Coordinates of C-alpha atoms in Angstrom, one line a residue:
Chain O
M1 CA 4.7 54.0 6.6
E2 CA 2.5 54.9 4.0
Y3 CA 4.1 52.9 1.4
L4 CA 3.6 49.7 3.4
V5 CA -0.1 50.5 4.5
S6 CA -0.3 50.9 0.0
L7 CA 0.9 47.1 0.3
A8 CA -1.4 45.9 2.9
V9 CA -4.1 46.9 0.6
L10 CA -3.0 45.3 -2.6
I11 CA -2.3 41.9 0.2
G12 CA -5.8 41.7 1.1
I13 CA -7.4 42.2 -2.5
Y14 CA -4.9 39.9 -3.7
V15 CA -5.7 37.2 -1.1
I16 CA -9.2 37.2 -2.0
L17 CA -8.2 36.7 -5.6
S18 CA -5.9 33.8 -5.1
S19 CA -8.4 32.0 -2.8
S20 CA -11.0 32.4 -4.7
F21 CA -9.0 30.9 -7.9
N22 CA -8.0 28.1 -5.5
L23 CA -11.5 27.6 -4.9
I24 CA -12.2 27.3 -8.7
I25 CA -8.4 25.6 -9.5
G26 CA -7.3 24.1 -6.5
F27 CA -10.6 22.4 -4.8
G28 CA -12.8 22.4 -8.0
G29 CA -10.5 21.0 -10.7
L30 CA -11.8 23.4 -12.6
I31 CA -8.9 24.7 -15.4
S32 CA -9.8 27.8 -16.1
I33 CA -7.4 31.1 -16.5
A34 CA -10.0 33.8 -16.6
H35 CA -9.5 35.0 -13.3
P36 CA -8.7 38.4 -13.9
I37 CA -11.6 38.7 -16.1
F38 CA -14.2 38.9 -13.3
F39 CA -11.8 40.6 -11.1
A40 CA -12.3 43.2 -13.8
L41 CA -16.1 43.0 -14.4
G42 CA -16.5 43.6 -10.5
A43 CA -14.3 46.8 -10.8
Y44 CA -15.7 48.3 -13.7
T45 CA -19.0 47.6 -12.7
T46 CA -18.2 49.2 -8.9
G47 CA -16.5 52.3 -10.5
L48 CA -19.3 53.3 -13.6
L49 CA -22.0 52.9 -10.8
A50 CA -19.8 55.3 -8.8
I51 CA -19.2 57.4 -11.1
H52 CA -22.8 57.4 -12.9
C53 CA -24.9 56.4 -10.1
G54 CA -23.4 57.6 -6.6
I55 CA -24.8 54.6 -5.0
H56 CA -23.2 53.6 -1.7
P57 CA -19.7 51.9 -2.2
L58 CA -20.9 49.1 -0.2
L59 CA -23.7 48.5 -3.0
A60 CA -21.5 49.2 -5.0
V61 CA -18.9 46.3 -4.3
L62 CA -21.2 43.9 -4.1
A63 CA -22.4 44.8 -7.6
G64 CA -19.3 44.3 -8.6
G65 CA -19.5 41.1 -7.1
T66 CA -23.0 40.0 -8.2
V67 CA -22.1 40.9 -11.7
A68 CA -18.6 38.6 -12.0
F69 CA -20.9 36.0 -10.3
F70 CA -23.7 35.7 -12.7
A71 CA -21.2 36.8 -15.6
S72 CA -19.2 33.1 -14.8
M73 CA -22.1 31.4 -16.1
M74 CA -21.3 32.8 -19.5
L75 CA -18.7 30.8 -19.3
S76 CA -19.2 27.7 -17.7
L77 CA -22.5 27.1 -18.8
P78 CA -21.1 26.1 -22.4
S79 CA -17.7 24.7 -21.9
L80 CA -18.5 22.8 -18.7
R81 CA -21.0 20.6 -20.6
I82 CA -18.1 19.1 -22.4
S83 CA -15.3 18.7 -20.5
G84 CA -12.9 20.1 -18.5
D85 CA -10.3 20.9 -21.0
Y86 CA -12.4 23.1 -23.2
L87 CA -13.3 25.4 -20.2
L88 CA -9.1 25.9 -20.4
I89 CA -9.3 27.3 -24.1
T90 CA -12.5 28.7 -23.4
S91 CA -11.2 30.7 -20.3
I92 CA -8.4 32.2 -22.8
G93 CA -10.7 33.4 -25.5
F94 CA -13.7 34.5 -22.9
Q95 CA -11.3 37.0 -21.4
L96 CA -9.3 38.1 -24.3
G97 CA -13.0 38.9 -26.0
L98 CA -14.2 40.8 -23.1
L99 CA -10.6 42.9 -22.8
E100 CA -11.3 43.2 -26.4
V101 CA -15.3 44.7 -26.0
I102 CA -14.1 46.8 -23.2
K103 CA -11.3 48.0 -25.1
H104 CA -13.8 49.3 -27.6
L105 CA -16.8 50.9 -25.7
S106 CA -16.9 54.8 -24.9
F107 CA -18.6 54.2 -21.8
T108 CA -15.9 52.2 -20.0
G109 CA -13.0 54.4 -21.1
G110 CA -11.9 52.5 -23.8
A111 CA -8.2 51.4 -23.9
S112 CA -7.0 54.6 -22.1
G113 CA -9.2 53.3 -19.2
L114 CA -12.0 54.3 -16.5
G115 CA -10.6 57.4 -14.6
N116 CA -12.5 59.9 -11.9
I117 CA -13.9 57.0 -9.8
P118 CA -15.1 58.9 -6.5
N119 CA -12.7 58.9 -3.5
V120 CA -14.7 57.7 -0.3
V121 CA -12.5 58.0 2.2
D122 CA -11.3 60.9 2.6
G123 CA -7.9 62.5 4.6
S124 CA -4.7 61.2 5.9
S125 CA -5.9 57.9 7.1
R126 CA -7.4 56.5 3.5
S127 CA -5.3 54.0 2.8
T128 CA -5.3 52.8 6.5
V129 CA -9.3 52.6 6.0
F130 CA -8.3 50.6 2.7
A131 CA -6.0 48.3 4.0
V132 CA -8.3 47.6 7.1
V133 CA -10.9 47.0 4.8
S134 CA -9.2 44.8 2.3
C135 CA -7.7 42.7 4.8
V136 CA -11.0 42.1 6.7
V137 CA -12.4 41.2 3.6
A138 CA -9.8 38.5 2.8
S139 CA -10.0 37.3 6.1
A140 CA -13.8 36.7 5.8
V141 CA -13.6 35.4 2.2
V142 CA -10.4 32.8 4.0
L143 CA -13.1 31.5 6.4
I144 CA -16.2 31.5 4.2
I145 CA -14.0 29.6 1.6
R146 CA -12.7 27.4 4.7
W147 CA -16.2 27.0 6.2
L148 CA -17.7 25.7 2.7
L149 CA -15.1 23.1 2.3
T150 CA -14.8 21.5 5.3
G151 CA -18.4 20.9 5.6
P152 CA -20.8 18.7 4.1
Y153 CA -20.7 20.6 0.8
G154 CA -16.9 20.4 1.4
R155 CA -17.0 16.4 1.3
V156 CA -19.0 16.4 -2.1
I157 CA -16.7 19.0 -3.9
S158 CA -13.6 16.7 -3.1
A159 CA -15.6 13.5 -4.2
M160 CA -16.4 15.1 -7.1
R161 CA -12.8 16.5 -7.8
D162 CA -11.0 13.0 -7.3
D163 CA -13.6 11.0 -9.5
E164 CA -16.5 12.2 -11.7
L165 CA -17.9 9.7 -12.6
A166 CA -18.2 7.6 -9.5
F167 CA -19.8 10.4 -8.3
S168 CA -22.8 10.9 -10.9
A169 CA -23.4 7.0 -11.0
L170 CA -24.1 8.2 -7.3
G171 CA -27.2 9.8 -9.0
R172 CA -25.1 13.9 -7.8
N173 CA -25.1 16.4 -10.3
A174 CA -21.7 17.3 -10.8
M175 CA -22.4 20.3 -13.3
M176 CA -24.2 21.9 -10.9
I177 CA -21.2 22.0 -8.1
K178 CA -19.0 22.9 -11.1
L179 CA -21.1 25.6 -11.9
A180 CA -21.5 27.0 -8.1
L181 CA -17.9 27.2 -7.3
F182 CA -17.1 28.3 -10.6
A183 CA -19.7 31.6 -9.7
I184 CA -18.9 31.8 -5.7
G185 CA -14.8 31.8 -7.0
S186 CA -15.6 34.6 -9.5
G187 CA -18.0 36.6 -7.2
F188 CA -15.3 36.7 -4.7
A189 CA -13.1 38.0 -7.4
G190 CA -15.6 40.8 -8.6
I191 CA -15.6 42.0 -4.5
A192 CA -11.5 42.2 -4.5
G193 CA -12.6 44.2 -8.4
G194 CA -14.5 46.6 -6.5
I195 CA -12.1 47.5 -3.8
Y196 CA -9.3 47.8 -6.0
A197 CA -11.2 50.4 -8.3
Y198 CA -12.5 52.9 -5.2
Y199 CA -8.9 52.7 -4.2
Y200 CA -6.9 53.0 -7.0
Q201 CA -9.8 55.2 -8.3
Y202 CA -8.7 54.4 -12.1
I203 CA -8.8 50.9 -13.8
S204 CA -7.7 50.0 -17.4
P205 CA -8.0 46.7 -19.8
D206 CA -4.5 46.2 -19.4
Q207 CA -4.4 45.7 -15.3
F208 CA -6.5 42.3 -16.2
E209 CA -4.7 40.6 -19.0
I210 CA -2.9 37.2 -19.1
L211 CA 0.0 38.5 -17.2
Q212 CA -2.6 38.9 -14.3
S213 CA -3.8 35.3 -14.5
A214 CA 0.0 34.3 -14.2
M215 CA 0.4 36.0 -11.4
L216 CA -2.5 34.5 -9.8
L217 CA -1.5 31.3 -10.8
T218 CA 1.9 31.1 -9.3
M219 CA 0.6 32.4 -5.9
V220 CA -1.9 29.5 -6.1
V221 CA 1.0 27.0 -7.1
V222 CA 4.0 28.1 -5.0
G223 CA 1.6 28.7 -1.9
G224 CA -0.3 25.2 -2.2
M225 CA -2.8 24.5 -4.3
G226 CA -5.9 22.9 -3.0
S227 CA -4.6 24.1 0.4
H228 CA -6.9 26.5 2.6
L229 CA -3.6 28.7 3.8
G230 CA -1.4 28.2 0.8
P231 CA -2.6 30.8 -1.4
V232 CA -2.5 33.4 1.4
V233 CA 0.8 32.6 1.7
G234 CA 1.9 32.4 -2.0
A235 CA -0.2 36.1 -2.2
V236 CA 1.8 37.7 0.5
L237 CA 4.7 35.8 -0.4
L238 CA 4.9 37.0 -4.1
L239 CA 3.7 40.5 -2.9
L240 CA 6.2 41.2 -1.0
L241 CA 9.1 39.5 -2.6
P242 CA 9.4 42.4 -5.9
Q243 CA 9.6 45.1 -3.2
A244 CA 13.4 43.2 -2.7
I245 CA 14.1 43.7 -6.3
S246 CA 12.9 47.5 -6.5
F247 CA 15.7 48.3 -3.8
M248 CA 18.2 47.3 -6.9
N249 CA 17.3 50.6 -8.7
L250 CA 16.9 49.2 -11.8
P251 CA 15.2 50.9 -14.7
P252 CA 11.3 49.6 -15.1
S253 CA 11.6 48.3 -18.5
V254 CA 13.7 45.9 -17.1
M255 CA 12.0 46.0 -13.6
A256 CA 8.7 44.5 -15.1
P257 CA 10.2 41.4 -16.9
L258 CA 12.6 40.4 -14.3
Q259 CA 9.8 40.3 -12.1
G260 CA 8.0 38.0 -14.4
V261 CA 11.5 35.9 -14.8
I262 CA 11.2 35.7 -10.9
F263 CA 7.2 34.1 -10.8
T264 CA 7.8 32.1 -13.8
T265 CA 10.7 30.2 -12.4
L266 CA 9.2 30.1 -9.1
V267 CA 6.6 28.0 -10.5
I268 CA 8.5 26.0 -12.8
I269 CA 11.0 25.1 -9.7
F270 CA 7.7 24.0 -7.8
L271 CA 6.2 22.1 -10.0
F272 CA 8.8 20.0 -10.5
W273 CA 10.4 20.0 -6.9
R274 CA 7.7 20.7 -4.3
P275 CA 4.4 20.2 -6.8
Q276 CA 2.3 20.2 -3.6
G277 CA 3.5 23.9 -2.8
L278 CA 4.8 25.3 0.6
I279 CA 1.9 24.6 2.3
A280 CA 0.6 21.0 1.1
P281 CA -3.2 20.1 1.1
A282 CA -4.3 18.5 4.5
Q283 CA -5.6 15.3 2.7
R284 CA -1.8 14.8 1.3
Q285 CA -0.6 15.8 5.4
A286 CA -2.8 12.9 6.0
Q287 CA -2.0 10.1 4.0
R288 CA 1.6 10.7 4.8
K289 CA 1.2 10.2 8.6
P290 CA 2.0 6.4 9.2
Chain F
M8 CA -23.0 46.4 -54.3
I9 CA -19.6 45.3 -53.7
D10 CA -16.9 45.8 -56.0
L11 CA -15.5 42.5 -57.1
S12 CA -12.0 43.7 -57.6
I13 CA -11.8 44.8 -54.1
L14 CA -13.9 41.8 -52.8
L15 CA -11.2 39.7 -54.7
Q16 CA -8.1 41.9 -53.5
I17 CA -9.2 41.1 -49.5
V18 CA -9.8 37.1 -50.7
W19 CA -6.4 37.4 -51.8
T20 CA -4.8 39.6 -48.9
G21 CA -6.7 36.8 -46.7
L22 CA -5.2 34.4 -48.5
S23 CA -2.0 35.2 -48.2
A24 CA -2.0 36.4 -44.7
S25 CA -3.2 33.1 -43.6
S26 CA 0.1 31.4 -44.3
Y27 CA 1.8 31.7 -41.2
A28 CA -1.4 31.1 -39.3
V29 CA -1.6 28.0 -41.3
L30 CA 2.2 26.9 -40.2
F31 CA 1.1 27.6 -36.7
A32 CA -2.2 25.9 -36.4
V33 CA -0.7 22.5 -37.8
A34 CA 2.6 22.8 -35.2
F35 CA 0.0 23.3 -32.5
S36 CA -2.6 20.0 -33.8
L37 CA 0.7 18.1 -34.5
V38 CA 2.0 18.0 -31.3
L39 CA -1.8 17.6 -29.7
K40 CA -2.1 14.8 -32.1
V41 CA 1.1 13.1 -31.6
V42 CA 2.1 14.1 -28.2
K43 CA -1.3 14.6 -26.7
V44 CA -0.4 17.8 -24.7
W45 CA -2.4 21.2 -25.7
N46 CA 1.2 22.9 -26.6
F47 CA 0.6 26.5 -25.1
A48 CA 4.3 27.1 -24.9
Q49 CA 4.4 27.1 -28.6
A50 CA 3.6 30.8 -27.8
G51 CA 7.2 31.1 -26.1
L52 CA 8.5 29.3 -28.6
M53 CA 7.6 31.4 -31.3
A54 CA 8.8 34.2 -29.5
L55 CA 11.9 32.7 -28.9
S56 CA 12.4 32.1 -32.5
F57 CA 11.3 35.3 -34.0
Y58 CA 14.0 37.0 -31.2
A59 CA 16.5 34.9 -32.0
M60 CA 16.4 35.5 -35.8
Y61 CA 16.2 39.1 -35.4
A62 CA 19.4 38.8 -32.8
L63 CA 21.1 37.2 -35.7
H64 CA 20.0 39.1 -38.3
A65 CA 19.2 42.6 -37.3
L66 CA 21.9 42.7 -34.5
L67 CA 24.7 40.9 -35.3
G68 CA 24.6 41.6 -38.8
L69 CA 24.5 37.8 -40.4
P70 CA 22.5 37.0 -43.7
L71 CA 18.9 36.8 -43.3
L72 CA 19.1 33.2 -44.7
A73 CA 21.7 32.2 -42.2
S74 CA 19.9 33.9 -39.6
V75 CA 16.9 31.6 -40.2
G76 CA 18.5 28.8 -40.2
L77 CA 19.9 29.0 -36.8
G78 CA 16.7 30.2 -35.5
V79 CA 15.3 26.8 -36.7
L80 CA 18.2 25.0 -34.6
I81 CA 17.6 27.4 -31.2
T82 CA 13.9 26.8 -31.4
I83 CA 14.5 23.0 -32.4
A84 CA 16.9 22.8 -29.2
A85 CA 14.6 24.9 -26.7
S86 CA 11.8 22.1 -27.9
V87 CA 13.5 19.3 -27.2
F88 CA 14.7 20.7 -23.9
M89 CA 11.2 21.3 -23.3
D90 CA 9.7 17.8 -24.1
R91 CA 12.8 16.1 -22.4
F92 CA 13.2 17.8 -19.7
G93 CA 9.8 18.9 -18.5
L94 CA 6.8 17.1 -20.4
Q95 CA 8.8 13.9 -19.7
T96 CA 9.1 14.5 -16.5
L97 CA 5.7 15.3 -15.8
R98 CA 4.6 12.2 -17.8
N99 CA 6.9 9.7 -15.8
R100 CA 4.8 11.2 -12.8
L101 CA 1.6 10.6 -14.3
S102 CA 1.1 14.2 -14.0
P103 CA -2.7 15.5 -14.3
N104 CA -3.8 17.6 -17.3
L105 CA -3.5 20.4 -14.9
T106 CA -0.1 20.2 -14.2
F107 CA 1.1 20.0 -18.2
F108 CA -1.5 22.7 -18.9
I109 CA 0.4 25.2 -16.0
F110 CA 3.7 23.8 -17.3
T111 CA 3.2 24.8 -20.5
L112 CA 1.6 28.1 -19.9
V113 CA 4.2 29.1 -17.2
V114 CA 7.2 28.3 -20.0
S115 CA 5.3 30.7 -22.7
E116 CA 5.5 33.4 -20.1
F117 CA 8.4 32.7 -19.1
L118 CA 10.3 33.5 -22.4
A119 CA 8.1 36.3 -23.5
Y120 CA 9.3 37.8 -20.1
L121 CA 12.8 36.9 -20.6
L122 CA 12.7 38.2 -24.2
A123 CA 11.0 41.7 -23.0
M124 CA 14.0 41.9 -20.6
I125 CA 16.7 41.2 -23.1
F126 CA 15.0 43.0 -26.2
G127 CA 12.7 45.4 -24.5
T128 CA 8.7 45.6 -25.3
E129 CA 9.2 48.2 -28.7
P130 CA 8.0 46.5 -31.4
V131 CA 10.4 45.5 -34.4
A132 CA 10.6 43.7 -37.7
L133 CA 13.3 41.0 -39.1
T134 CA 13.8 43.6 -42.2
Q135 CA 14.4 47.2 -41.8
S136 CA 11.7 47.4 -44.1
I137 CA 8.6 45.7 -44.0
M138 CA 7.6 47.1 -47.5
S139 CA 7.4 44.4 -50.3
G140 CA 7.3 44.8 -54.0
V141 CA 4.4 44.8 -55.6
N142 CA 2.6 43.1 -58.9
I143 CA -0.3 44.7 -59.9
I144 CA -2.9 41.8 -62.1
N145 CA -6.2 42.5 -63.1
G146 CA -7.0 45.4 -60.8
I147 CA -5.5 43.0 -57.7
V148 CA -2.1 44.0 -55.7
I149 CA -0.4 41.1 -55.1
S150 CA 3.0 41.7 -53.4
N151 CA 6.3 39.4 -53.7
W152 CA 5.6 38.8 -49.9
D153 CA 2.6 37.6 -50.8
I154 CA 3.6 34.8 -53.6
Q155 CA 6.9 34.2 -50.9
A156 CA 4.6 33.0 -48.0
L157 CA 2.5 30.8 -49.6
C158 CA 5.0 28.9 -51.6
I159 CA 6.8 28.4 -48.5
T160 CA 3.1 27.0 -46.7
A161 CA 2.4 25.2 -49.8
V162 CA 6.0 23.1 -50.0
L163 CA 6.1 22.9 -46.3
L164 CA 3.1 21.5 -45.9
A165 CA 3.4 19.2 -48.9
L166 CA 6.5 17.6 -47.5
L167 CA 5.4 17.4 -44.0
Y168 CA 2.4 15.1 -45.9
L169 CA 5.3 13.3 -47.8
F170 CA 7.2 12.7 -44.6
I171 CA 4.3 11.4 -42.6
A172 CA 2.8 9.1 -45.2
K173 CA 6.3 8.0 -46.7
T174 CA 8.9 7.5 -44.2
R175 CA 9.4 5.1 -41.1
D176 CA 9.5 8.2 -38.5
G177 CA 6.4 10.0 -40.4
Q178 CA 4.7 6.1 -39.5
F179 CA 5.9 5.9 -36.3
M180 CA 4.5 9.1 -35.3
A181 CA 1.1 7.9 -36.6
A182 CA 1.2 4.8 -34.6
V183 CA 2.3 6.8 -31.5
A184 CA -0.8 9.2 -32.6
D185 CA -3.3 6.1 -32.6
N186 CA -2.2 4.3 -29.6
P187 CA 1.2 4.7 -28.0
E188 CA 1.0 1.9 -25.8
L189 CA 0.1 -0.4 -28.6
A190 CA 2.9 1.3 -30.4
R191 CA 5.6 0.8 -27.7
F192 CA 4.3 -2.4 -27.7
Y193 CA 5.3 -2.7 -31.4
G194 CA 8.6 -2.0 -30.6
I195 CA 8.5 1.7 -31.8
S196 CA 10.3 4.5 -29.9
V197 CA 7.9 6.8 -28.2
K198 CA 10.2 9.2 -26.9
R199 CA 11.8 9.3 -30.8
A200 CA 8.1 10.1 -32.0
Y201 CA 7.5 12.7 -29.9
L202 CA 11.4 14.2 -30.3
V203 CA 10.4 14.1 -34.3
T204 CA 7.2 15.9 -33.7
F205 CA 9.0 18.9 -31.6
V206 CA 11.7 19.2 -34.5
I207 CA 9.1 19.5 -37.0
S208 CA 6.8 21.8 -35.0
A209 CA 10.0 23.6 -34.4
I210 CA 10.5 24.6 -38.1
L211 CA 7.0 25.0 -38.7
V212 CA 7.1 27.5 -36.2
T213 CA 10.4 29.2 -36.8
T214 CA 9.2 29.5 -40.8
G215 CA 5.8 30.9 -39.5
M216 CA 7.3 33.6 -37.5
Y217 CA 10.0 34.9 -40.2
L218 CA 7.0 35.1 -42.5
F219 CA 5.2 37.3 -40.2
G220 CA 8.5 39.0 -39.0
T221 CA 9.4 40.1 -42.7
R222 CA 5.7 41.6 -42.8
A223 CA 4.9 43.0 -39.4
S224 CA 6.5 44.0 -36.3
V225 CA 6.6 41.9 -33.0
I226 CA 7.0 42.3 -29.5
P227 CA 7.4 39.6 -26.5
N228 CA 3.7 39.3 -26.2
T229 CA 2.3 39.1 -29.9
P230 CA 2.4 35.7 -30.3
L231 CA -0.1 34.5 -27.4
Q232 CA -2.9 35.9 -29.6
M233 CA -1.2 34.1 -32.9
M234 CA -1.1 31.2 -30.7
L235 CA -5.1 31.5 -29.8
F236 CA -5.4 31.6 -33.5
A237 CA -4.2 28.1 -33.9
V238 CA -6.2 26.8 -31.3
I239 CA -9.0 27.8 -32.6
A240 CA -8.1 26.5 -36.1
T241 CA -7.3 23.1 -34.3
L242 CA -10.7 23.0 -33.0
L243 CA -12.7 23.5 -35.7
G244 CA -10.7 21.6 -38.0
D245 CA -11.6 18.4 -36.5
M246 CA -9.2 18.1 -33.0
G247 CA -5.8 17.0 -34.0
H248 CA -6.5 16.2 -37.5
I249 CA -3.7 18.0 -38.9
F250 CA -4.5 19.5 -42.3
G251 CA -7.9 20.1 -40.9
A252 CA -6.3 22.5 -39.0
A253 CA -4.8 23.9 -42.2
L254 CA -8.1 24.2 -43.7
A255 CA -9.6 25.7 -40.8
A256 CA -6.9 28.4 -40.0
I257 CA -7.6 29.6 -44.0
A258 CA -11.4 29.5 -43.3
L259 CA -10.5 31.7 -40.6
S260 CA -8.3 34.2 -42.4
L261 CA -10.9 35.0 -45.4
I262 CA -14.0 35.6 -42.5
Q263 CA -11.5 38.0 -40.5
G264 CA -11.0 39.3 -43.5
L265 CA -14.0 39.3 -45.4
S266 CA -16.3 40.4 -42.0
I267 CA -14.8 44.2 -43.0
F268 CA -18.4 44.2 -45.1
V269 CA -20.8 43.7 -42.4
I270 CA -18.8 44.8 -39.2
P271 CA -16.8 48.0 -38.4
S272 CA -12.7 47.3 -38.4
Q273 CA -12.5 47.9 -35.0
W274 CA -14.2 44.6 -33.9
Q275 CA -12.7 42.5 -36.2
G276 CA -10.8 41.3 -33.2
L277 CA -13.8 39.8 -31.7
I278 CA -14.7 37.4 -34.6
L279 CA -11.9 35.3 -33.3
Y280 CA -13.4 34.7 -29.8
V281 CA -16.7 34.7 -31.6
F282 CA -15.8 31.7 -33.2
L283 CA -14.4 30.6 -30.4
F284 CA -17.3 30.1 -28.4
V285 CA -19.7 28.9 -31.5
T286 CA -16.4 26.1 -32.0
I287 CA -17.0 25.1 -28.5
L288 CA -20.8 25.3 -28.3
F289 CA -21.4 23.5 -31.7
F290 CA -18.5 21.5 -33.0
P291 CA -17.2 20.4 -29.9
Q292 CA -15.1 17.5 -31.9
G293 CA -14.2 20.0 -34.6
V294 CA -16.0 20.3 -38.6
N295 CA -15.8 17.2 -40.1
F296 CA -13.9 18.0 -43.5
K297 CA -14.9 15.0 -45.4
K298 CA -13.9 16.0 -48.5
F299 CA -10.6 16.2 -47.4
K300 CA -10.4 12.6 -45.7
Q301 CA -7.7 11.5 -48.0
L302 CA -5.6 14.2 -46.1
T303 CA -6.1 13.3 -43.2
R304 CA -6.4 9.8 -42.9
T305 CA -3.6 7.8 -41.1
P306 CA -1.9 5.6 -43.1
K307 CA -2.3 2.1 -42.0
T308 CA 1.2 0.9 -42.6
A309 CA 3.4 1.3 -39.9

C-alpha cells in the first residue's frame, strides 16, 4: 500500500511537470528541453530555505516556483529574441551549465547532493499527505492551464503559435506571450520541485539531467502534445509502465537503461504512427468532424 | 609571470585535443548545411561507433584497424537507415522543425540507453592502455597520439575539401545545400546528396571516436557533452560554413586549455556554456572568418 501511495506522489509531481512542459512546447511551440532545470531550481530553493531559514513549507515551495519563474527569463530573454531554434540549443546549454554550477557549489551540496531537508509531515500517514498534496496541486495546475488556454488569452496563444508573422502584423507582441508562457510553465515546474524536495528530503544534480528531459518529452509526445489531458495520461502511463518491468527481477544496471529504451522506443513509435499522441488536441479532433 | 614552456605545452595539448572535436564539429556542420537538420542523433551515432569498435577490438579480438573499418561501416549503415526511414518520412510529411528535433534527440538517447544496457555504464577505452609514447622537443611533451591525431584530422579535412571542390557528388552536395528545390529542378538527386552527406558524417564521427577512445575512457552518455561542443563550434563558425566550424572548434579547445591561467580548473567546464550564451547573444549568425573565405566558399560550378 505504501508503495502505491509513493507512486501517487510521483504521479502528481510528474503530472505538474508534463502539463507545464506541454504549455511551453505544445501550446507555446517553444522548443526547449530545459524543463528539468526549473524543477531543480525549485527543489534546491525549497530545500535550502527549509534547511537554513526554516520558513513555512508553503512559502518555501512558492519561493521555489518564483525562483524558477524568474530564472526562466535568463534563458528565454536572450534566446527568444533571435529565433526558435536557438532556444533549443541554449536550453541544452542552460540546463547542463546550471547543473555544472550546482555540482561545484558547496552550499548546494555539490555533486553528492543536498540532504537533511527537514521532514514536515511525521507519522505513518506521511506519504498519504504528500500524495494528496501533490495530486491536488497537479489538478490545480491542469485546471489553471486549461482555464488559461480556453479563454481569450488561449486564442491569442493559438494565433501566435499558428502564424507568428500575421500575429505580429496585427500589432500583437509575440515576444511577451512567449516570455509569459515560458515563465508560467517554469514556475509550475519549480513548485513541483518544492514538493519533490520535501517528500524525498534529498536532491542531487543527477536527478535533473538530460535523461529527465527525455522522460518529460516522452510523457508529452505519447500523451498528446497540445492537448489538455494528454500529458496527464502520458505521465500516469509512463510511471505505471516501469512497474510492470520491475516484476521481471532484472538487475538495476539493466533495469534503468531498459526503461530508457522502452521510453524512447515509444516516442519513436508515436512520432511515426500516431504523431498526435494518445489524446489528440481538441482542434485536430474538431477538424476531423465532417 | 607565465612560463613560456608551460604556455606552449598548453597550446600544444589544446591543439591536439581539438583534433577529434574538429571532426565532430565538421560532421555536425556538414549535416546542418546540406540536410538542414540539427542532427542531435550524432551523439548516439558517436556512441554507437565507439562501442562497435570496442566490441570488435577489445571483446572479439579483431585488429584495431579492422575494427575501425567495420565501425565505420556500422555507423554509415545506422546513419543511412536513420535518414532513409526516419528523416525522409518526416520530410515527406512536411513535419515541423520540432518533430525533427524530437526525433534526432530521441534516436540519440535510444542508442545511449541501448548501449548502456548491453555494455553497462563503466568507462571503457578502445585500447588496454591509453598511455602513448612521448617525445620531448624544446621542453614540450609531444605524444605519438598527438602527432597521429593531428595528421589524421588534417588528412581527412583536406580530403573533404577536395571532395566538395573537385568531385561531382561534392558539387551536388553544395548545390543541394544552397537550394534543394533548384538542385532538384536541374536533375540533381537530393536523396543521393543527403546519403553522401551522412556517409561522410559517419566517417568523420567514427574517426573522431577512434581518436578519443584511444586517449580517454567513454560511457554511453559521454558523446552528448562532446556534441554540445560541436554545436557551439557550428554556431560560432558561421552557421553551415563547414571549415568555419573546424576553426571555431580549434579556438574553443585552445581557450578552454588556456583558461587554466584565469579560472580554477573545476570551473573550466563552464566556459563552454558561457561561450554558448555569448555566441547566441552577440554572434547569432556566427563569426565571419573573412580570412578563410577561400576555404568556406561554395564551388561555383555544379
